[in-house]
XYZ file of N, CA and C in Angstrom:
429
model
N 198.823 14.068 230.962
C 197.823 14.777 232.420
C 196.294 13.504 231.887
N 196.171 13.650 233.505
C 195.230 12.657 233.364
C 193.820 13.768 233.833
N 192.813 13.394 233.934
C 191.630 14.301 234.209
C 190.553 13.951 234.121
N 189.910 14.945 235.157
C 188.576 14.349 235.714
C 187.158 14.844 234.423
N 185.296 13.835 234.451
C 184.658 14.417 234.185
C 182.878 13.478 234.336
N 182.471 13.952 234.343
C 181.555 12.939 234.488
C 179.751 13.418 233.589
N 178.587 12.628 233.250
C 178.164 12.796 233.068
C 177.351 13.674 232.504
N 177.062 14.664 232.638
C 175.555 15.754 232.821
C 174.250 15.554 234.564
N 174.084 14.896 234.616
C 173.845 14.432 235.987
C 174.094 14.135 237.082
N 175.710 13.562 236.209
C 176.530 13.339 237.802
C 176.215 11.670 237.741
N 175.137 11.336 238.072
C 174.737 9.538 237.958
C 176.078 9.273 237.859
N 177.616 8.975 237.516
C 178.437 8.726 236.597
C 179.713 10.409 236.932
N 181.225 9.407 236.725
C 181.888 10.099 237.360
C 183.187 9.392 236.749
N 184.514 10.101 236.328
C 185.768 8.836 236.059
C 186.664 10.331 236.412
N 188.001 9.586 235.876
C 189.512 10.225 235.380
C 189.609 8.901 233.695
N 189.562 9.892 233.422
C 190.996 9.285 232.131
C 191.847 9.336 232.015
N 193.101 8.979 231.108
C 194.887 8.655 231.259
C 195.089 9.519 230.160
N 196.233 10.597 229.341
C 196.737 11.034 229.544
C 196.347 11.156 227.676
N 195.946 12.227 226.633
C 195.123 11.212 225.451
C 195.821 11.492 224.719
N 196.272 10.282 223.631
C 197.419 9.704 223.071
C 197.530 10.703 222.030
N 196.014 11.588 221.581
C 195.537 12.138 220.149
C 194.472 12.365 219.787
N 194.005 13.090 219.014
C 192.245 13.818 218.851
C 191.698 13.983 217.712
N 191.264 13.566 217.739
C 190.461 13.200 217.041
C 189.052 13.976 216.284
N 188.087 14.540 215.682
C 187.255 15.399 215.088
C 186.185 14.476 214.078
N 184.908 13.325 214.390
C 184.694 12.735 213.532
C 183.682 14.064 212.906
N 182.817 13.653 211.580
C 182.809 13.732 211.085
C 181.085 13.190 210.488
N 181.206 11.933 210.770
C 180.616 11.116 209.812
C 179.151 11.002 210.219
N 178.081 11.070 209.665
C 177.116 11.265 210.799
C 176.817 10.030 212.132
N 176.912 8.833 211.747
C 177.034 7.849 213.178
C 177.655 9.039 214.277
N 178.084 9.586 214.194
C 178.867 10.325 215.346
C 178.759 11.459 215.326
N 178.104 12.374 214.024
C 177.042 13.629 214.666
C 176.016 12.616 215.190
N 175.275 12.507 215.156
C 173.898 11.673 215.306
C 173.572 11.379 216.749
N 175.199 10.607 216.998
C 175.291 10.036 218.725
C 175.607 11.542 219.855
N 176.225 12.385 219.140
C 177.045 13.429 219.148
C 175.845 14.879 219.895
N 175.353 14.617 219.265
C 174.040 15.912 218.614
C 174.795 17.104 218.523
N 175.367 17.485 217.502
C 175.865 18.227 217.143
C 177.146 17.449 215.599
N 177.518 19.072 215.130
C 178.593 18.812 213.683
C 179.369 18.154 213.326
N 179.930 17.284 215.094
C 181.137 16.767 214.741
C 180.887 16.428 216.212
N 182.293 14.527 216.487
C 182.190 14.723 217.638
C 183.392 14.732 217.829
N 184.109 15.717 219.428
C 185.168 16.164 219.013
C 185.391 15.160 220.569
N 186.687 14.572 219.809
C 187.100 13.077 220.296
C 189.031 13.309 221.675
N 189.196 12.114 222.605
C 190.606 12.631 223.450
C 190.479 11.173 222.961
N 192.077 10.511 222.143
C 192.011 9.151 221.676
C 192.235 8.469 223.097
N 192.164 7.456 223.903
C 193.022 7.213 224.546
C 192.856 5.685 225.331
N 193.549 4.644 225.716
C 192.359 3.482 225.498
C 191.973 2.591 225.803
N 190.881 2.226 225.183
C 189.170 1.878 225.335
C 189.506 0.717 226.841
N 190.159 0.757 227.209
C 189.581 0.332 229.799
C 190.627 1.253 229.935
N 191.155 2.443 229.422
C 191.726 3.783 230.445
C 190.490 4.447 231.191
N 189.256 4.661 231.017
C 188.962 5.476 231.648
C 188.884 4.510 233.352
N 189.280 5.170 234.345
C 188.316 4.513 236.194
C 187.522 5.309 236.577
N 186.488 4.680 236.268
C 185.496 5.560 237.201
C 185.300 5.404 238.810
N 185.342 6.496 239.622
C 184.909 7.471 240.676
C 183.652 7.180 240.693
N 182.517 7.271 239.728
C 181.551 7.294 240.389
C 180.541 6.314 240.090
N 180.015 4.768 239.278
C 179.398 3.906 238.279
C 180.557 3.391 238.223
N 180.530 2.473 236.830
C 181.150 1.563 235.791
C 181.156 1.665 234.476
N 181.740 1.274 233.943
C 181.648 1.061 232.214
C 180.328 0.182 231.013
N 180.896 -1.276 232.381
C 179.569 -2.438 232.346
C 177.345 -1.498 232.752
N 177.712 0.563 233.924
C 176.425 -0.085 234.081
C 175.702 1.761 233.324
N 177.132 1.949 232.340
C 176.935 2.493 231.050
C 175.605 1.920 230.152
N 173.960 2.395 229.426
C 173.948 2.196 228.656
C 174.848 2.091 226.918
N 174.374 1.263 226.289
C 175.241 1.387 225.332
C 175.202 0.494 224.060
N 175.152 1.323 222.841
C 174.478 0.164 222.044
C 175.842 0.707 220.574
N 175.631 -1.174 220.002
C 176.275 -1.638 219.147
C 176.436 -1.032 217.835
N 176.756 0.295 216.947
C 176.139 1.151 215.705
C 177.356 0.174 215.013
N 176.376 -0.740 214.509
C 176.758 -1.151 213.093
C 177.002 -0.439 212.138
N 176.532 1.198 211.920
C 175.962 1.280 210.476
C 176.459 2.688 210.215
N 177.991 2.223 211.540
C 179.159 3.016 210.977
C 179.210 3.771 209.815
N 179.894 4.627 209.336
C 180.803 5.483 208.208
C 181.755 4.416 207.501
N 182.467 3.996 208.596
C 184.172 2.979 208.128
C 183.796 1.583 208.327
N 181.849 0.694 208.776
C 181.301 -0.642 208.554
C 182.125 -0.885 209.512
N 182.885 -0.426 209.998
C 183.606 -1.049 211.963
C 183.023 -1.658 212.552
N 181.925 -2.134 212.828
C 180.904 -1.579 214.683
C 181.623 -0.823 215.452
N 180.612 -0.394 215.952
C 181.491 1.074 217.177
C 180.150 0.353 218.373
N 181.075 0.261 219.754
C 180.032 0.015 221.040
C 180.138 1.397 221.137
N 179.289 1.962 221.551
C 179.146 3.427 222.463
C 178.011 3.555 223.068
N 179.286 4.311 224.264
C 178.814 3.809 226.263
C 177.912 5.795 226.308
N 176.942 5.811 226.967
C 176.973 6.788 227.110
C 175.569 6.506 228.169
N 175.041 7.927 228.791
C 174.433 7.931 230.298
C 172.886 7.291 229.780
N 172.709 6.353 230.620
C 171.555 5.754 230.400
C 170.361 6.813 231.353
N 170.527 7.975 231.737
C 169.794 8.629 232.393
C 170.212 9.685 231.957
N 171.089 10.319 231.599
C 171.365 11.634 230.790
C 170.936 11.523 229.456
N 172.301 10.948 229.163
C 171.988 10.655 227.221
C 173.423 10.857 227.359
N 174.540 11.228 227.993
C 175.850 12.300 227.801
C 176.819 11.247 227.394
N 177.343 11.873 225.678
C 177.729 10.328 225.336
C 179.048 10.098 226.347
N 179.986 8.986 226.424
C 181.237 9.256 227.103
C 182.300 8.783 226.565
N 182.075 7.402 225.570
C 183.150 6.803 224.877
C 182.817 6.242 223.765
N 182.666 5.498 222.769
C 182.856 5.270 221.543
C 184.184 4.810 221.395
N 183.960 2.244 221.371
C 185.230 2.015 220.817
C 184.933 0.901 220.443
N 185.730 1.740 219.187
C 185.464 0.574 217.603
C 185.950 -0.940 217.930
N 184.408 -2.053 217.530
C 185.128 -3.759 217.547
C 186.398 -4.017 217.646
N 187.050 -4.769 218.207
C 188.485 -5.229 218.463
C 189.546 -4.430 218.086
N 189.371 -2.958 218.865
C 189.957 -2.054 218.921
C 190.713 -1.528 220.322
N 192.247 -1.526 220.769
C 192.561 -1.308 221.537
C 193.037 0.294 221.732
N 192.264 1.076 221.317
C 191.952 2.632 221.472
C 190.191 2.701 221.664
N 189.865 4.357 221.834
C 188.761 4.248 222.420
C 188.133 5.500 222.299
N 187.405 6.418 221.381
C 187.967 8.089 221.356
C 185.849 8.284 222.491
N 186.817 8.900 223.592
C 186.294 9.333 224.502
C 185.910 10.621 224.926
N 184.876 11.410 224.787
C 183.722 12.141 224.197
C 184.346 13.675 225.324
N 184.994 14.742 224.654
C 185.301 16.007 225.724
C 184.912 16.686 226.558
N 183.761 16.357 225.501
C 182.775 17.335 226.325
C 182.568 17.329 227.851
N 182.506 15.691 228.153
C 182.615 15.181 229.542
C 183.342 15.149 230.356
N 184.447 16.293 229.966
C 185.479 16.412 231.388
C 185.429 17.276 231.598
N 186.061 18.300 232.953
C 185.296 19.774 233.980
C 185.859 20.197 233.141
N 187.860 19.603 232.890
C 187.588 21.074 231.985
C 188.874 20.376 231.151
N 188.385 20.852 230.031
C 188.365 20.379 228.365
C 189.366 21.002 228.437
N 190.301 21.970 228.430
C 191.432 22.664 227.771
C 192.355 22.844 228.209
N 192.278 22.441 229.756
C 194.154 21.583 230.406
C 193.918 21.028 230.264
N 193.049 20.019 229.809
C 193.904 18.503 228.943
C 194.012 18.465 228.041
N 193.742 19.172 227.440
C 194.000 19.148 225.791
C 194.824 20.436 225.716
N 194.839 21.396 226.158
C 196.173 22.893 226.130
C 195.840 23.400 225.293
N 197.085 24.583 225.518
C 195.809 25.608 225.009
C 196.514 26.197 223.818
N 196.892 25.148 222.729
C 197.638 25.564 221.881
C 196.810 23.801 220.949
N 197.246 23.071 221.784
C 196.653 21.508 220.852
C 195.704 21.800 219.153
N 195.978 21.726 218.553
C 195.486 20.943 217.571
C 194.810 19.994 217.406
N 194.073 19.434 216.299
C 193.785 18.288 215.971
C 194.551 17.272 216.173
N 194.929 16.019 215.990
C 195.692 14.937 214.487
C 194.820 14.967 213.381
N 193.266 14.568 213.825
C 192.658 14.284 212.754
C 191.824 14.416 213.052
N 191.034 14.846 211.098
C 189.222 15.340 211.032
C 189.056 14.959 210.230
N 188.703 13.770 210.295
C 188.093 12.341 209.322
C 186.393 12.902 209.383
N 186.248 11.922 207.723
C 184.241 12.121 207.527
C 184.560 13.606 207.575
N 186.104 15.117 206.811
C 185.374 16.186 206.095
C 184.777 16.004 205.444
N 184.192 15.680 204.505
C 183.527 16.211 203.311
C 182.347 15.418 203.581
N 182.057 15.689 205.457
C 180.558 15.052 206.181
C 180.171 16.038 206.302
N 181.026 17.616 206.684
C 180.962 18.196 208.289
C 180.740 19.347 206.958
N 179.338 20.405 207.839
C 178.950 21.522 206.645
C 180.272 21.954 206.087
N 180.018 23.461 205.043
C 180.792 23.823 204.669
C 181.819 24.843 204.983
N 181.155 25.131 206.048
C 182.003 26.368 207.628
C 183.005 25.750 208.025
N 183.203 24.892 208.835
C 184.077 23.887 209.294
C 184.906 23.113 207.759
N 184.400 22.610 206.982
C 185.520 22.144 205.523
C 186.412 23.440 204.850
N 185.732 24.689 205.401
C 186.593 25.903 204.757
C 187.997 26.683 205.726
N 188.170 25.781 207.210
C 188.698 25.770 208.503
C 190.207 25.292 207.654
N 191.172 25.862 208.216
C 192.367 26.139 207.783
C 192.305 25.008 209.179
N 193.475 23.371 208.963
C 193.644 22.834 210.738
C 195.173 23.016 210.930
N 195.696 23.219 209.279
C 197.137 23.697 209.877
C 197.942 22.646 209.438
N 199.228 22.950 209.961
C 200.161 21.448 209.479
C 199.571 20.746 210.712
N 200.815 19.552 209.323
C 200.518 18.227 210.714
C 198.823 17.788 211.043
N 198.522 18.316 210.891
C 196.767 17.565 211.220
C 196.795 16.971 209.296
N 195.875 15.645 209.498
C 195.458 14.606 208.616
C 194.214 14.533 209.004
N 193.521 15.039 207.481
C 192.184 15.373 206.581
C 192.513 13.818 205.811
N 190.736 13.526 206.083
C 190.286 12.069 205.204
C 188.700 12.960 204.511
N 188.433 13.132 204.102
C 186.843 12.754 203.295
C 186.252 11.705 204.166
N 187.503 10.429 203.950
C 186.947 9.069 204.679
C 187.305 8.800 205.301
N 187.651 7.675 206.377
C 188.647 7.472 207.672
C 188.738 6.687 206.577
């Protein structure tokens, strides 16, 4: 199922393709970029966003070279309101789309869907480390 979303100020609007997976990252750069205890991402093709307002080239971006994995990450965001949209690892065919920018994240993800990966779990707050993600969810202290 595809889904629609936008940045907080509405300068950018887009449609994303069906998700390939869900990844929650607790590395310091992702928590800083997302302004939260982790980054909740839909794994999609790096070129999978279709913009209905604005374009990828118009988004603000920076090359994060201080990632916990050591692989540089292009972080794209709205330059007006600061909403994070997608992060794309250098040379990767996949992107980590920020689920928080969707109009209806629950419908896109599915009611009972669990994350496929929880990475850099050792960097998460203690209450998150104690969560039981259930069977089949890969957790890693490092990526």
